[in-house]
């Protein structure tokens, strides 16, 4: 079968990462570690696994980090090579192991890609898996599968940018008939947004700010709108097309970078904050934004966020930038809460225990959210160079989510 495959080769990795900004075509050259290859179809690792034919497989921002060789090297022990990319999928079950219950061949499903204790056959599970927080699993390198946090970043379980993938039964979520393939394929980023929206104790009337309106930012705007309709959402985005989508998704205001004095003044006006201007440093707001959701995670967005939050405000970090020098002064001076966000889990929400994936699908089935329009571009597997080209120039192509139709 055809599969978008990453082969680890340190010289090639370093060379591609060094060249890609000046010469983007390096990503389609023989130097690049990512290639479309012909590989054998995956076997089921156990009777409690299913085989899935992807109908739609999303290309994630984290996949792009792998493809252009800029992913943080810290994550290397939590992956194994070579692997097939793709962890965002809406697909159809084509084969079910003998011990699979509740799912049949032909079912339309989406897959929680976390390769935590249960799919790894580890019993009893670690403390976090036992409480439904599988994204915090302590066994991502243990058990019957090779090291990897998610499907699509491990040699043990091929990802879904391919003609066939596999998944453990515990990772499957049935897609209701009312939900489109596109919306189902967006369950992973949307669930991430929901996880963040639920973990923040938002009060009605609060001002929430989402920095960056790519897939994650727009998914976060949609999640905040669906779960906290009485709050105000301000987005920060430079691209005009993405700004318009943010407005369509319910952001009341979109403020544009650069994050200079004009930006601070605009935020101060929108929040009724006082602005102080130190002599040799950036301004500082008192009484600013209640909560920030930073989907960029650069030195600049983190530094600015800390300075424009109100006293006691919350900073949520979900972007995978490469931050360098951070001025932590506002963190102690304003007693800020800093929170890292990764993936999704079983939540306590509105009086029930529900997995973010099920909540995402339910919000779609009930018409309370619709991320269908975010899948702007679809490509056949053979057209992967075109897909990468669009992914590298999203603004020019009016692109948000790029997906494959294997
Ligand atoms: Zn993703
Ligand atoms: Zn675990």
mmCIF file of C-alpha atoms and ligand atoms in Angstrom:
data_model
loop_
_atom_site.group_PDB
_atom_site.id
_atom_site.type_symbol
_atom_site.label_atom_id
_atom_site.label_comp_id
_atom_site.label_asym_id
_atom_site.label_seq_id
_atom_site.Cartn_x
_atom_site.Cartn_y
_atom_site.Cartn_z
ATOM 1 C CA UNK A 1 0.000 0.000 0.000
ATOM 2 C CA UNK A 2 0.976 3.665 -0.387
ATOM 3 C CA UNK A 3 1.999 5.506 2.794
ATOM 4 C CA UNK A 4 3.649 8.829 3.683
ATOM 5 C CA UNK A 5 6.703 7.540 5.527
ATOM 6 C CA UNK A 6 9.325 9.198 7.735
ATOM 7 C CA UNK A 7 12.734 7.504 7.825
ATOM 8 C CA UNK A 8 15.141 8.710 10.497
ATOM 9 C CA UNK A 9 18.559 9.552 9.180
ATOM 10 C CA UNK A 10 20.360 12.197 11.229
ATOM 11 C CA UNK A 11 22.424 13.811 8.402
ATOM 12 C CA UNK A 12 19.337 14.030 6.167
ATOM 13 C CA UNK A 13 17.263 15.367 9.063
ATOM 14 C CA UNK A 14 19.743 18.106 9.933
ATOM 15 C CA UNK A 15 20.327 19.026 6.293
ATOM 16 C CA UNK A 16 16.617 19.290 5.505
ATOM 17 C CA UNK A 17 15.969 21.343 8.662
ATOM 18 C CA UNK A 18 18.799 23.697 7.742
ATOM 19 C CA UNK A 19 17.738 24.173 4.120
ATOM 20 C CA UNK A 20 13.944 24.183 4.118
ATOM 21 C CA UNK A 21 13.381 27.902 4.815
ATOM 22 C CA UNK A 22 15.607 29.062 1.957
ATOM 23 C CA UNK A 23 14.840 26.148 -0.377
ATOM 24 C CA UNK A 24 11.371 24.679 0.382
ATOM 25 C CA UNK A 25 11.704 22.209 -2.542
ATOM 26 C CA UNK A 26 14.183 20.272 -0.398
ATOM 27 C CA UNK A 27 11.094 18.712 1.211
ATOM 28 C CA UNK A 28 10.267 16.930 -2.056
ATOM 29 C CA UNK A 29 13.864 16.011 -2.864
ATOM 30 C CA UNK A 30 15.683 12.748 -2.164
ATOM 31 C CA UNK A 31 17.386 14.411 0.812
ATOM 32 C CA UNK A 32 14.102 14.721 2.748
ATOM 33 C CA UNK A 33 13.339 12.018 5.344
ATOM 34 C CA UNK A 34 9.655 12.018 4.314
ATOM 35 C CA UNK A 35 8.677 10.157 1.127
ATOM 36 C CA UNK A 36 5.587 8.458 -0.256
ATOM 37 C CA UNK A 37 6.505 4.764 -0.285
ATOM 38 C CA UNK A 38 5.016 1.409 -1.128
ATOM 39 C CA UNK A 39 4.934 -0.708 2.098
ATOM 40 C CA UNK A 40 3.133 -3.888 3.214
ATOM 41 C CA UNK A 41 -0.379 -3.511 4.694
ATOM 42 C CA UNK A 42 -0.354 -3.555 8.520
ATOM 43 C CA UNK A 43 -1.312 -6.705 10.449
ATOM 44 C CA UNK A 44 -3.547 -6.541 13.532
ATOM 45 C CA UNK A 45 -1.233 -6.690 16.620
ATOM 46 C CA UNK A 46 -3.944 -8.491 18.623
ATOM 47 C CA UNK A 47 -7.563 -9.688 18.543
ATOM 48 C CA UNK A 48 -8.745 -6.401 20.105
ATOM 49 C CA UNK A 49 -7.571 -4.296 17.133
ATOM 50 C CA UNK A 50 -9.265 -3.200 13.889
ATOM 51 C CA UNK A 51 -8.051 -2.286 10.431
ATOM 52 C CA UNK A 52 -9.289 1.041 9.030
ATOM 53 C CA UNK A 53 -9.502 2.399 5.497
ATOM 54 C CA UNK A 54 -9.082 6.183 5.791
ATOM 55 C CA UNK A 55 -11.808 8.195 4.012
ATOM 56 C CA UNK A 56 -10.139 11.461 5.019
ATOM 57 C CA UNK A 57 -6.795 11.884 6.817
ATOM 58 C CA UNK A 58 -5.677 15.294 8.077
ATOM 59 C CA UNK A 59 -2.198 16.743 7.791
ATOM 60 C CA UNK A 60 -1.435 18.187 11.250
ATOM 61 C CA UNK A 61 0.831 21.094 12.159
ATOM 62 C CA UNK A 62 2.878 18.588 14.160
ATOM 63 C CA UNK A 63 3.211 16.441 10.995
ATOM 64 C CA UNK A 64 4.606 19.491 9.223
ATOM 65 C CA UNK A 65 7.138 19.917 12.063
ATOM 66 C CA UNK A 66 8.280 16.350 11.381
ATOM 67 C CA UNK A 67 8.268 16.797 7.598
ATOM 68 C CA UNK A 68 10.365 19.981 7.650
ATOM 69 C CA UNK A 69 12.589 18.598 10.424
ATOM 70 C CA UNK A 70 11.949 21.303 13.022
ATOM 71 C CA UNK A 71 10.344 19.146 15.687
ATOM 72 C CA UNK A 72 11.771 19.520 19.193
ATOM 73 C CA UNK A 73 14.494 16.912 19.731
ATOM 74 C CA UNK A 74 13.187 16.504 23.298
ATOM 75 C CA UNK A 75 10.424 14.288 21.872
ATOM 76 C CA UNK A 76 12.802 11.872 20.129
ATOM 77 C CA UNK A 77 12.811 9.128 22.837
ATOM 78 C CA UNK A 78 8.999 9.060 22.528
ATOM 79 C CA UNK A 79 9.005 8.021 18.878
ATOM 80 C CA UNK A 80 10.353 5.073 16.872
ATOM 81 C CA UNK A 81 11.395 4.855 13.236
ATOM 82 C CA UNK A 82 10.538 4.521 10.421
ATOM 83 C CA UNK A 83 6.891 5.488 10.771
ATOM 84 C CA UNK A 84 3.848 6.350 8.656
ATOM 85 C CA UNK A 85 2.434 9.824 9.338
ATOM 86 C CA UNK A 86 -1.156 10.772 10.129
ATOM 87 C CA UNK A 87 -3.178 10.766 13.356
ATOM 88 C CA UNK A 88 -6.307 12.670 12.274
ATOM 89 C CA UNK A 89 -8.772 10.433 10.514
ATOM 90 C CA UNK A 90 -12.304 9.632 9.536
ATOM 91 C CA UNK A 91 -12.323 6.081 8.238
ATOM 92 C CA UNK A 92 -14.181 2.853 7.780
ATOM 93 C CA UNK A 93 -13.482 -0.407 9.614
ATOM 94 C CA UNK A 94 -12.472 -3.058 7.072
ATOM 95 C CA UNK A 95 -11.424 -5.822 9.454
ATOM 96 C CA UNK A 96 -12.192 -6.460 13.147
ATOM 97 C CA UNK A 97 -10.267 -8.827 15.434
ATOM 98 C CA UNK A 98 -12.140 -11.651 17.208
ATOM 99 C CA UNK A 99 -12.189 -9.848 20.573
ATOM 100 C CA UNK A 100 -13.563 -6.547 19.229
ATOM 101 C CA UNK A 101 -16.923 -5.659 20.740
ATOM 102 C CA UNK A 102 -19.217 -2.741 19.914
ATOM 103 C CA UNK A 103 -17.733 -2.086 16.461
ATOM 104 C CA UNK A 104 -18.268 -3.836 13.124
ATOM 105 C CA UNK A 105 -16.814 -3.893 9.644
ATOM 106 C CA UNK A 106 -18.309 -0.930 7.750
ATOM 107 C CA UNK A 107 -18.604 1.372 10.795
ATOM 108 C CA UNK A 108 -17.497 4.954 10.245
ATOM 109 C CA UNK A 109 -15.089 5.918 13.039
ATOM 110 C CA UNK A 110 -12.552 8.443 14.175
ATOM 111 C CA UNK A 111 -9.532 7.419 16.243
ATOM 112 C CA UNK A 112 -8.028 8.807 19.444
ATOM 113 C CA UNK A 113 -4.363 8.291 18.500
ATOM 114 C CA UNK A 114 -2.901 8.162 22.072
ATOM 115 C CA UNK A 115 -0.868 4.958 22.452
ATOM 116 C CA UNK A 116 -1.243 4.766 26.223
ATOM 117 C CA UNK A 117 -1.382 1.785 28.645
ATOM 118 C CA UNK A 118 -4.486 0.052 27.265
ATOM 119 C CA UNK A 119 -3.419 -0.261 23.589
ATOM 120 C CA UNK A 120 0.051 -1.202 24.860
ATOM 121 C CA UNK A 121 -1.443 -4.131 26.806
ATOM 122 C CA UNK A 122 -0.218 -2.763 30.154
ATOM 123 C CA UNK A 123 -2.317 -3.932 33.081
ATOM 124 C CA UNK A 124 -2.777 -2.421 35.606
ATOM 125 C CA UNK A 125 -2.548 0.931 33.785
ATOM 126 C CA UNK A 126 -0.465 3.842 35.100
ATOM 127 C CA UNK A 127 -2.094 6.338 37.495
ATOM 128 C CA UNK A 128 -2.992 8.820 34.744
ATOM 129 C CA UNK A 129 -4.538 6.263 32.383
ATOM 130 C CA UNK A 130 -6.498 4.912 35.376
ATOM 131 C CA UNK A 131 -8.079 8.350 35.782
ATOM 132 C CA UNK A 132 -8.804 8.816 32.059
ATOM 133 C CA UNK A 133 -5.920 11.195 31.365
ATOM 134 C CA UNK A 134 -4.224 8.984 28.772
ATOM 135 C CA UNK A 135 -2.313 11.937 27.261
ATOM 136 C CA UNK A 136 -0.241 11.940 30.478
ATOM 137 C CA UNK A 137 0.545 8.204 30.285
ATOM 138 C CA UNK A 138 3.865 7.222 31.855
ATOM 139 C CA UNK A 139 4.324 4.192 29.592
ATOM 140 C CA UNK A 140 4.653 5.638 26.070
ATOM 141 C CA UNK A 141 7.843 3.592 25.623
ATOM 142 C CA UNK A 142 6.663 0.333 27.267
ATOM 143 C CA UNK A 143 4.481 -2.691 26.521
ATOM 144 C CA UNK A 144 3.744 -4.611 23.330
ATOM 145 C CA UNK A 145 4.216 -1.643 20.937
ATOM 146 C CA UNK A 146 7.368 0.247 20.005
ATOM 147 C CA UNK A 147 7.949 3.683 21.621
ATOM 148 C CA UNK A 148 5.536 6.393 20.525
ATOM 149 C CA UNK A 149 2.985 8.756 22.044
ATOM 150 C CA UNK A 150 0.551 8.592 19.152
ATOM 151 C CA UNK A 151 -0.373 6.662 16.044
ATOM 152 C CA UNK A 152 1.517 8.423 13.263
ATOM 153 C CA UNK A 153 4.781 8.814 15.223
ATOM 154 C CA UNK A 154 5.756 5.214 15.966
ATOM 155 C CA UNK A 155 6.990 2.297 13.923
ATOM 156 C CA UNK A 156 4.561 0.043 15.821
ATOM 157 C CA UNK A 157 1.313 1.396 14.441
ATOM 158 C CA UNK A 158 1.238 3.036 10.988
ATOM 159 C CA UNK A 159 -0.574 6.361 10.685
ATOM 160 C CA UNK A 160 -3.488 7.217 8.444
ATOM 161 C CA UNK A 161 -1.860 9.157 5.603
ATOM 162 C CA UNK A 162 -1.858 5.797 3.893
ATOM 163 C CA UNK A 163 -4.256 3.323 2.317
ATOM 164 C CA UNK A 164 -4.789 1.385 5.582
ATOM 165 C CA UNK A 165 -4.228 1.980 9.287
ATOM 166 C CA UNK A 166 -4.964 0.080 12.488
ATOM 167 C CA UNK A 167 -6.306 1.007 15.924
ATOM 168 C CA UNK A 168 -6.999 -0.603 19.293
ATOM 169 C CA UNK A 169 -10.728 -0.903 20.042
ATOM 170 C CA UNK A 170 -10.378 1.412 23.078
ATOM 171 C CA UNK A 171 -9.319 4.235 20.728
ATOM 172 C CA UNK A 172 -12.351 4.082 18.431
ATOM 173 C CA UNK A 173 -15.206 6.605 18.438
ATOM 174 C CA UNK A 174 -18.224 5.976 16.198
ATOM 175 C CA UNK A 175 -19.122 8.926 13.985
ATOM 176 C CA UNK A 176 -22.864 9.753 14.136
ATOM 177 C CA UNK A 177 -24.629 9.870 10.726
ATOM 178 C CA UNK A 178 -25.251 13.634 11.042
ATOM 179 C CA UNK A 179 -21.515 14.341 11.280
ATOM 180 C CA UNK A 180 -19.539 14.938 8.072
ATOM 181 C CA UNK A 181 -16.264 13.160 7.252
ATOM 182 C CA UNK A 182 -14.574 16.572 7.443
ATOM 183 C CA UNK A 183 -15.894 17.326 10.941
ATOM 184 C CA UNK A 184 -14.978 13.823 12.122
ATOM 185 C CA UNK A 185 -11.476 14.282 10.734
ATOM 186 C CA UNK A 186 -11.222 17.524 12.781
ATOM 187 C CA UNK A 187 -12.030 15.706 16.047
ATOM 188 C CA UNK A 188 -8.373 15.658 17.171
ATOM 189 C CA UNK A 189 -7.720 19.433 16.982
ATOM 190 C CA UNK A 190 -11.260 20.295 18.125
ATOM 191 C CA UNK A 191 -10.919 17.974 21.153
ATOM 192 C CA UNK A 192 -7.687 19.727 22.016
ATOM 193 C CA UNK A 193 -9.594 23.016 22.045
ATOM 194 C CA UNK A 194 -12.394 21.503 24.132
ATOM 195 C CA UNK A 195 -9.883 20.078 26.624
ATOM 196 C CA UNK A 196 -8.435 23.539 27.107
ATOM 197 C CA UNK A 197 -11.844 25.229 27.308
ATOM 198 C CA UNK A 198 -12.981 22.747 30.001
ATOM 199 C CA UNK A 199 -9.772 22.892 32.055
ATOM 200 C CA UNK A 200 -10.131 26.689 32.419
ATOM 201 C CA UNK A 201 -12.756 27.733 34.990
ATOM 202 C CA UNK A 202 -14.152 30.479 32.723
ATOM 203 C CA UNK A 203 -16.676 32.871 34.331
ATOM 204 C CA UNK A 204 -19.402 34.564 32.250
ATOM 205 C CA UNK A 205 -18.268 37.934 30.931
ATOM 206 C CA UNK A 206 -14.579 37.106 30.818
ATOM 207 C CA UNK A 207 -12.377 38.246 27.940
ATOM 208 C CA UNK A 208 -10.562 35.301 26.339
ATOM 209 C CA UNK A 209 -7.806 35.713 23.787
ATOM 210 C CA UNK A 210 -6.727 33.146 21.195
ATOM 211 C CA UNK A 211 -3.324 33.828 19.645
ATOM 212 C CA UNK A 212 -2.879 32.435 16.142
ATOM 213 C CA UNK A 213 -5.811 31.394 13.943
ATOM 214 C CA UNK A 214 -4.452 28.346 12.202
ATOM 215 C CA UNK A 215 -6.196 25.005 12.718
ATOM 216 C CA UNK A 216 -5.543 24.927 16.486
ATOM 217 C CA UNK A 217 -6.509 28.544 17.046
ATOM 218 C CA UNK A 218 -9.744 28.258 15.062
ATOM 219 C CA UNK A 219 -10.578 24.967 16.802
ATOM 220 C CA UNK A 220 -10.054 26.778 20.115
ATOM 221 C CA UNK A 221 -12.284 29.689 19.085
ATOM 222 C CA UNK A 222 -14.995 27.152 18.143
ATOM 223 C CA UNK A 223 -14.582 25.275 21.448
ATOM 224 C CA UNK A 224 -14.734 28.457 23.558
ATOM 225 C CA UNK A 225 -17.815 29.626 21.650
ATOM 226 C CA UNK A 226 -19.580 26.270 22.113
ATOM 227 C CA UNK A 227 -18.787 25.870 25.844
ATOM 228 C CA UNK A 228 -18.555 29.465 27.085
ATOM 229 C CA UNK A 229 -21.078 31.466 25.022
ATOM 230 C CA UNK A 230 -21.217 34.239 27.673
ATOM 231 C CA UNK A 231 -17.557 35.132 27.309
ATOM 232 C CA UNK A 232 -15.925 37.450 24.795
ATOM 233 C CA UNK A 233 -13.332 36.020 22.409
ATOM 234 C CA UNK A 234 -10.583 38.164 20.904
ATOM 235 C CA UNK A 235 -8.327 36.611 18.268
ATOM 236 C CA UNK A 236 -4.816 37.628 17.268
ATOM 237 C CA UNK A 237 -4.006 36.849 13.647
ATOM 238 C CA UNK A 238 -2.044 38.459 10.838
ATOM 239 C CA UNK A 239 -3.518 36.732 7.767
ATOM 240 C CA UNK A 240 -6.703 38.356 6.410
ATOM 241 C CA UNK A 241 -8.350 35.105 5.304
ATOM 242 C CA UNK A 242 -7.748 33.387 8.648
ATOM 243 C CA UNK A 243 -8.962 36.533 10.454
ATOM 244 C CA UNK A 244 -12.229 36.339 8.520
ATOM 245 C CA UNK A 245 -12.683 32.658 9.425
ATOM 246 C CA UNK A 246 -12.046 33.557 13.094
ATOM 247 C CA UNK A 247 -14.849 36.149 12.881
ATOM 248 C CA UNK A 248 -17.134 33.598 11.194
ATOM 249 C CA UNK A 249 -16.409 31.233 14.080
ATOM 250 C CA UNK A 250 -17.464 33.842 16.642
ATOM 251 C CA UNK A 251 -14.419 35.940 17.532
ATOM 252 C CA UNK A 252 -15.792 39.445 18.305
ATOM 253 C CA UNK A 253 -12.513 41.181 17.554
ATOM 254 C CA UNK A 254 -9.379 40.292 15.631
ATOM 255 C CA UNK A 255 -6.240 42.239 16.572
ATOM 256 C CA UNK A 256 -3.359 42.167 14.103
ATOM 257 C CA UNK A 257 0.360 41.819 14.825
ATOM 258 C CA UNK A 258 3.062 43.140 15.025
ATOM 259 C CA UNK A 259 2.935 42.897 18.812
ATOM 260 C CA UNK A 260 4.203 46.462 19.249
ATOM 261 C CA UNK A 261 3.027 49.421 21.355
ATOM 262 C CA UNK A 262 -0.002 49.868 19.084
ATOM 263 C CA UNK A 263 -1.035 46.297 19.829
ATOM 264 C CA UNK A 264 -0.739 46.837 23.605
ATOM 265 C CA UNK A 265 -2.806 49.996 23.289
ATOM 266 C CA UNK A 266 -5.509 48.194 21.287
ATOM 267 C CA UNK A 267 -5.726 45.424 23.918
ATOM 268 C CA UNK A 268 -5.815 48.006 26.742
ATOM 269 C CA UNK A 269 -8.728 49.753 25.021
ATOM 270 C CA UNK A 270 -10.637 46.509 24.414
ATOM 271 C CA UNK A 271 -10.267 45.388 28.035
ATOM 272 C CA UNK A 272 -10.334 48.732 29.860
ATOM 273 C CA UNK A 273 -6.843 48.026 31.193
ATOM 274 C CA UNK A 274 -4.256 50.545 32.394
ATOM 275 C CA UNK A 275 -1.077 50.587 30.325
ATOM 276 C CA UNK A 276 2.308 51.267 31.916
ATOM 277 C CA UNK A 277 5.346 51.965 29.769
ATOM 278 C CA UNK A 278 8.713 51.131 31.373
ATOM 279 C CA UNK A 279 11.732 52.950 30.033
ATOM 280 C CA UNK A 280 13.640 50.128 28.349
ATOM 281 C CA UNK A 281 11.047 47.355 28.265
ATOM 282 C CA UNK A 282 7.741 46.556 26.539
ATOM 283 C CA UNK A 283 4.525 47.951 28.086
ATOM 284 C CA UNK A 284 2.681 46.170 30.902
ATOM 285 C CA UNK A 285 -1.105 46.076 31.311
ATOM 286 C CA UNK A 286 -2.927 45.981 34.633
ATOM 287 C CA UNK A 287 -6.490 44.747 34.310
ATOM 288 C CA UNK A 288 -6.110 43.153 30.859
ATOM 289 C CA UNK A 289 -7.175 39.837 29.327
ATOM 290 C CA UNK A 290 -8.571 37.135 31.662
ATOM 291 C CA UNK A 291 -7.211 34.088 29.835
ATOM 292 C CA UNK A 292 -4.904 33.594 26.884
ATOM 293 C CA UNK A 293 -4.710 30.523 24.662
ATOM 294 C CA UNK A 294 -1.415 30.713 22.796
ATOM 295 C CA UNK A 295 -1.387 28.387 19.795
ATOM 296 C CA UNK A 296 1.862 29.874 18.455
ATOM 297 C CA UNK A 297 4.225 29.548 21.421
ATOM 298 C CA UNK A 298 6.975 31.849 20.149
ATOM 299 C CA UNK A 299 9.243 34.044 22.291
ATOM 300 C CA UNK A 300 7.202 37.040 21.216
ATOM 301 C CA UNK A 301 3.707 35.622 21.809
ATOM 302 C CA UNK A 302 4.657 34.261 25.251
ATOM 303 C CA UNK A 303 6.339 37.494 26.394
ATOM 304 C CA UNK A 304 3.427 39.596 25.131
ATOM 305 C CA UNK A 305 0.809 37.294 26.695
ATOM 306 C CA UNK A 306 2.375 37.541 30.147
ATOM 307 C CA UNK A 307 2.370 41.353 29.877
ATOM 308 C CA UNK A 308 -1.257 41.792 28.742
ATOM 309 C CA UNK A 309 -2.944 39.321 31.138
ATOM 310 C CA UNK A 310 -4.836 40.754 34.121
ATOM 311 C CA UNK A 311 -3.581 40.112 37.650
ATOM 312 C CA UNK A 312 -4.334 36.461 38.441
ATOM 313 C CA UNK A 313 -4.901 35.671 34.750
ATOM 314 C CA UNK A 314 -4.284 32.326 33.046
ATOM 315 C CA UNK A 315 -1.816 31.596 30.262
ATOM 316 C CA UNK A 316 -2.447 28.376 28.338
ATOM 317 C CA UNK A 317 0.435 27.180 26.165
ATOM 318 C CA UNK A 318 -0.386 24.879 23.329
ATOM 319 C CA UNK A 319 1.800 26.182 20.540
ATOM 320 C CA UNK A 320 4.947 24.280 19.645
ATOM 321 C CA UNK A 321 7.254 27.186 18.850
ATOM 322 C CA UNK A 322 10.872 27.468 19.938
ATOM 323 C CA UNK A 323 10.717 30.122 22.692
ATOM 324 C CA UNK A 324 14.054 31.598 23.804
ATOM 325 C CA UNK A 325 14.259 34.589 26.196
ATOM 326 C CA UNK A 326 11.186 34.961 28.388
ATOM 327 C CA UNK A 327 10.800 37.828 30.903
ATOM 328 C CA UNK A 328 9.078 36.094 33.839
ATOM 329 C CA UNK A 329 8.539 39.323 35.840
ATOM 330 C CA UNK A 330 4.773 39.505 35.109
ATOM 331 C CA UNK A 331 4.333 35.910 36.314
ATOM 332 C CA UNK A 332 5.196 36.706 39.945
ATOM 333 C CA UNK A 333 4.103 40.338 39.878
ATOM 334 C CA UNK A 334 0.597 39.418 38.660
ATOM 335 C CA UNK A 335 0.441 35.889 40.140
ATOM 336 C CA UNK A 336 -0.330 34.365 36.751
ATOM 337 C CA UNK A 337 -1.231 30.720 36.279
ATOM 338 C CA UNK A 338 0.709 29.009 33.472
ATOM 339 C CA UNK A 339 -0.774 25.874 31.981
ATOM 340 C CA UNK A 340 0.547 23.461 29.389
ATOM 341 C CA UNK A 341 -2.032 21.787 27.180
ATOM 342 C CA UNK A 342 -1.563 18.512 25.349
ATOM 343 C CA UNK A 343 -4.224 16.436 23.645
ATOM 344 C CA UNK A 344 -7.471 15.390 25.313
ATOM 345 C CA UNK A 345 -8.844 13.177 28.035
ATOM 346 C CA UNK A 346 -11.947 12.002 29.855
ATOM 347 C CA UNK A 347 -13.341 15.193 31.390
ATOM 348 C CA UNK A 348 -15.654 16.056 34.260
ATOM 349 C CA UNK A 349 -17.956 18.404 32.380
ATOM 350 C CA UNK A 350 -21.461 19.685 33.126
ATOM 351 C CA UNK A 351 -22.131 16.897 35.601
ATOM 352 C CA UNK A 352 -20.910 13.975 33.496
ATOM 353 C CA UNK A 353 -17.712 12.107 32.680
ATOM 354 C CA UNK A 354 -17.152 12.347 28.952
ATOM 355 C CA UNK A 355 -14.155 11.980 26.641
ATOM 356 C CA UNK A 356 -13.360 15.112 24.625
ATOM 357 C CA UNK A 357 -13.734 13.055 21.399
ATOM 358 C CA UNK A 358 -17.313 12.095 22.310
ATOM 359 C CA UNK A 359 -18.104 15.675 23.282
ATOM 360 C CA UNK A 360 -16.670 16.918 19.955
ATOM 361 C CA UNK A 361 -18.811 14.475 17.968
ATOM 362 C CA UNK A 362 -21.901 15.267 20.055
ATOM 363 C CA UNK A 363 -21.526 19.047 19.605
ATOM 364 C CA UNK A 364 -21.409 18.395 15.863
ATOM 365 C CA UNK A 365 -24.369 15.998 15.871
ATOM 366 C CA UNK A 366 -26.414 18.603 17.814
ATOM 367 C CA UNK A 367 -25.380 21.432 15.476
ATOM 368 C CA UNK A 368 -23.651 23.379 18.271
ATOM 369 C CA UNK A 369 -20.353 23.412 16.388
ATOM 370 C CA UNK A 370 -19.333 22.798 12.795
ATOM 371 C CA UNK A 371 -15.697 22.529 11.825
ATOM 372 C CA UNK A 372 -16.497 21.157 8.346
ATOM 373 C CA UNK A 373 -15.478 24.412 6.581
ATOM 374 C CA UNK A 374 -11.992 24.199 8.080
ATOM 375 C CA UNK A 375 -11.082 21.326 5.746
ATOM 376 C CA UNK A 376 -10.318 23.613 2.818
ATOM 377 C CA UNK A 377 -8.093 21.385 0.660
ATOM 378 C CA UNK A 378 -8.153 17.673 -0.223
ATOM 379 C CA UNK A 379 -5.483 15.733 -2.087
ATOM 380 C CA UNK A 380 -4.907 12.202 -3.338
ATOM 381 C CA UNK A 381 -1.868 10.501 -1.777
ATOM 382 C CA UNK A 382 0.048 10.773 -5.070
ATOM 383 C CA UNK A 383 -0.356 14.550 -4.980
ATOM 384 C CA UNK A 384 1.488 14.892 -1.665
ATOM 385 C CA UNK A 385 4.028 17.430 -3.006
ATOM 386 C CA UNK A 386 1.130 19.765 -3.943
ATOM 387 C CA UNK A 387 -0.385 19.193 -0.490
ATOM 388 C CA UNK A 388 2.867 20.173 1.223
ATOM 389 C CA UNK A 389 3.167 23.189 -1.035
ATOM 390 C CA UNK A 390 -0.284 24.426 0.066
ATOM 391 C CA UNK A 391 0.559 23.616 3.715
ATOM 392 C CA UNK A 392 3.672 25.793 3.487
ATOM 393 C CA UNK A 393 1.748 28.752 2.012
ATOM 394 C CA UNK A 394 -1.615 28.562 3.741
ATOM 395 C CA UNK A 395 -2.402 32.288 3.581
ATOM 396 C CA UNK A 396 -1.867 32.526 -0.173
ATOM 397 C CA UNK A 397 -3.971 29.404 -0.785
ATOM 398 C CA UNK A 398 -6.748 30.354 1.684
ATOM 399 C CA UNK A 399 -6.037 27.041 3.380
ATOM 400 C CA UNK A 400 -6.777 25.904 6.926
ATOM 401 C CA UNK A 401 -6.787 22.091 7.153
ATOM 402 C CA UNK A 402 -5.258 20.028 4.395
ATOM 403 C CA UNK A 403 -6.471 16.453 4.184
ATOM 404 C CA UNK A 404 -5.805 13.367 2.085
ATOM 405 C CA UNK A 405 -8.416 11.147 0.471
ATOM 406 C CA UNK A 406 -6.406 7.898 0.340
HETATM 407 ZN ZN1 LIG B 1 -3.120 16.747 15.116
HETATM 408 ZN ZN1 LIG B 2 -0.652 4.944 31.081
#
